[in-house]
Amino acid sequence: MLTLVTALLAVAAWLAGQGSPASAAFAALAMGALNAVFQRDGDIAIGVTYMTGALVRMGQRIAAAMRGGPVWDFAPFLMLWTSLTSGAVLGALSYGHIGGAALWVGAAAAAAVAALLAVRDGRRG
């Protein structure tokens, strides 16, 4: 699925370089396809309302810890929220500096993660 996301982002970046407004459609398709990456056994592994879902789950885990539950159960949701926030900020800064070419950064990141997962899973391509 990340290979598809990579291809869609590359097309979006190329179209942005051509000045085509269709680049936004391909970027949107890539983000929609990315939702499928989070599926595990037919269910979404993380909330599809990523930002608010991460905050709600983090708050629930902090409240549980205050009632004697596991102290660090909130950490994965804090890392998820921090990752999402950092990506949004870095994406906005990149777009501010290099415009639509910032989509190439996303395409490269998706390609790198896809390659790492392929190596980890013992697959090629």
mmCIF file of N, CA, C and O in Angstrom, residues 1 5 7 11 18 22-23 25-28 41 49 51 53 55 60 75 77 87 91-92 109 115 119 122:
data_model
loop_
_atom_site.group_PDB
_atom_site.id
_atom_site.type_symbol
_atom_site.label_atom_id
_atom_site.label_comp_id
_atom_site.label_asym_id
_atom_site.label_seq_id
_atom_site.Cartn_x
_atom_site.Cartn_y
_atom_site.Cartn_z
ATOM 1 N N MET A 1 0.823 -1.189 0.000
ATOM 2 C CA MET A 1 0.000 0.000 0.000
ATOM 3 C C MET A 1 0.870 1.257 0.000
ATOM 4 O O MET A 1 0.508 2.245 -0.622
ATOM 5 N N VAL A 5 0.909 4.753 -2.301
ATOM 6 C CA VAL A 5 0.995 6.108 -1.726
ATOM 7 C C VAL A 5 2.176 6.854 -2.331
ATOM 8 O O VAL A 5 2.060 8.024 -2.716
ATOM 9 N N ALA A 7 3.629 6.340 -5.235
ATOM 10 C CA ALA A 7 3.344 6.662 -6.640
ATOM 11 C C ALA A 7 2.379 7.837 -6.750
ATOM 12 O O ALA A 7 2.589 8.756 -7.564
ATOM 13 N N VAL A 11 3.218 11.477 -8.468
ATOM 14 C CA VAL A 11 2.402 12.091 -9.520
ATOM 15 C C VAL A 11 1.945 13.478 -9.070
ATOM 16 O O VAL A 11 1.988 14.444 -9.852
ATOM 17 N N GLN A 18 4.304 21.119 -12.699
ATOM 18 C CA GLN A 18 3.748 21.569 -13.976
ATOM 19 C C GLN A 18 2.723 22.690 -13.781
ATOM 20 O O GLN A 18 2.174 23.192 -14.752
ATOM 21 N N ALA A 22 -4.511 19.673 -10.538
ATOM 22 C CA ALA A 22 -4.818 18.255 -10.315
ATOM 23 C C ALA A 22 -3.871 17.632 -9.293
ATOM 24 O O ALA A 22 -4.154 16.550 -8.766
ATOM 25 N N SER A 23 -2.764 18.303 -8.987
ATOM 26 C CA SER A 23 -1.832 17.767 -7.991
ATOM 27 C C SER A 23 -2.523 17.586 -6.650
ATOM 28 O O SER A 23 -2.249 16.610 -5.941
ATOM 29 N N ALA A 25 -5.603 16.730 -6.125
ATOM 30 C CA ALA A 25 -6.418 15.513 -6.169
ATOM 31 C C ALA A 25 -5.564 14.274 -5.927
ATOM 32 O O ALA A 25 -5.970 13.365 -5.186
ATOM 33 N N PHE A 26 -4.380 14.238 -6.519
ATOM 34 C CA PHE A 26 -3.504 13.076 -6.324
ATOM 35 C C PHE A 26 -2.959 13.026 -4.900
ATOM 36 O O PHE A 26 -2.810 11.941 -4.322
ATOM 37 N N ALA A 27 -2.679 14.181 -4.320
ATOM 38 C CA ALA A 27 -2.235 14.212 -2.926
ATOM 39 C C ALA A 27 -3.358 13.716 -2.013
ATOM 40 O O ALA A 27 -3.108 12.956 -1.068
ATOM 41 N N ALA A 28 -4.593 14.121 -2.296
ATOM 42 C CA ALA A 28 -5.742 13.659 -1.507
ATOM 43 C C ALA A 28 -5.940 12.149 -1.655
ATOM 44 O O ALA A 28 -6.224 11.458 -0.671
ATOM 45 N N ASP A 41 -6.118 -6.749 10.468
ATOM 46 C CA ASP A 41 -7.179 -7.757 10.579
ATOM 47 C C ASP A 41 -8.553 -7.155 10.285
ATOM 48 O O ASP A 41 -9.525 -7.439 10.982
ATOM 49 N N THR A 49 -9.699 9.643 13.216
ATOM 50 C CA THR A 49 -9.584 11.067 13.537
ATOM 51 C C THR A 49 -8.264 11.214 14.294
ATOM 52 O O THR A 49 -8.233 11.446 15.489
ATOM 53 N N MET A 51 -5.612 13.127 15.009
ATOM 54 C CA MET A 51 -5.175 14.093 16.008
ATOM 55 C C MET A 51 -6.031 14.030 17.263
ATOM 56 O O MET A 51 -5.513 13.887 18.364
ATOM 57 N N GLY A 53 -8.214 11.705 18.070
ATOM 58 C CA GLY A 53 -8.213 10.344 18.609
ATOM 59 C C GLY A 53 -6.990 10.072 19.467
ATOM 60 O O GLY A 53 -7.086 9.469 20.535
ATOM 61 N N LEU A 55 -5.208 12.338 21.053
ATOM 62 C CA LEU A 55 -5.325 13.125 22.286
ATOM 63 C C LEU A 55 -6.308 12.496 23.269
ATOM 64 O O LEU A 55 -6.037 12.431 24.477
ATOM 65 N N GLN A 60 -7.207 9.428 28.222
ATOM 66 C CA GLN A 60 -7.789 8.282 28.917
ATOM 67 C C GLN A 60 -6.715 7.496 29.657
ATOM 68 O O GLN A 60 -6.930 7.058 30.797
ATOM 69 N N ALA A 75 2.185 6.844 26.601
ATOM 70 C CA ALA A 75 3.345 7.209 25.781
ATOM 71 C C ALA A 75 3.171 6.924 24.286
ATOM 72 O O ALA A 75 3.519 7.783 23.472
ATOM 73 N N PHE A 77 0.534 7.038 22.478
ATOM 74 C CA PHE A 77 -0.368 8.042 21.919
ATOM 75 C C PHE A 77 0.272 9.423 21.908
ATOM 76 O O PHE A 77 0.028 10.221 21.001
ATOM 77 N N GLY A 87 4.903 16.377 11.658
ATOM 78 C CA GLY A 87 4.731 16.246 10.217
ATOM 79 C C GLY A 87 3.971 17.415 9.620
ATOM 80 O O GLY A 87 4.326 17.927 8.554
ATOM 81 N N GLY A 91 5.754 19.913 7.123
ATOM 82 C CA GLY A 91 5.137 20.013 5.803
ATOM 83 C C GLY A 91 4.788 21.449 5.459
ATOM 84 O O GLY A 91 5.027 21.912 4.339
ATOM 85 N N ALA A 92 4.230 22.175 6.405
ATOM 86 C CA ALA A 92 3.873 23.576 6.169
ATOM 87 C C ALA A 92 5.117 24.427 5.934
ATOM 88 O O ALA A 92 5.142 25.278 5.031
ATOM 89 N N ALA A 109 9.837 10.132 1.501
ATOM 90 C CA ALA A 109 9.651 9.523 2.825
ATOM 91 C C ALA A 109 8.806 8.250 2.717
ATOM 92 O O ALA A 109 9.131 7.231 3.339
ATOM 93 N N ALA A 115 10.413 0.814 1.519
ATOM 94 C CA ALA A 115 11.622 -0.004 1.337
ATOM 95 C C ALA A 115 12.052 -0.642 2.651
ATOM 96 O O ALA A 115 12.402 -1.832 2.684
ATOM 97 N N VAL A 119 12.238 -4.681 3.409
ATOM 98 C CA VAL A 119 13.437 -5.358 3.914
ATOM 99 C C VAL A 119 13.109 -6.089 5.213
ATOM 100 O O VAL A 119 13.484 -7.243 5.396
ATOM 101 N N GLY A 122 11.233 -9.128 4.504
ATOM 102 C CA GLY A 122 11.918 -10.061 3.628
ATOM 103 C C GLY A 122 11.387 -10.090 2.214
ATOM 104 O O GLY A 122 11.556 -11.058 1.505
#
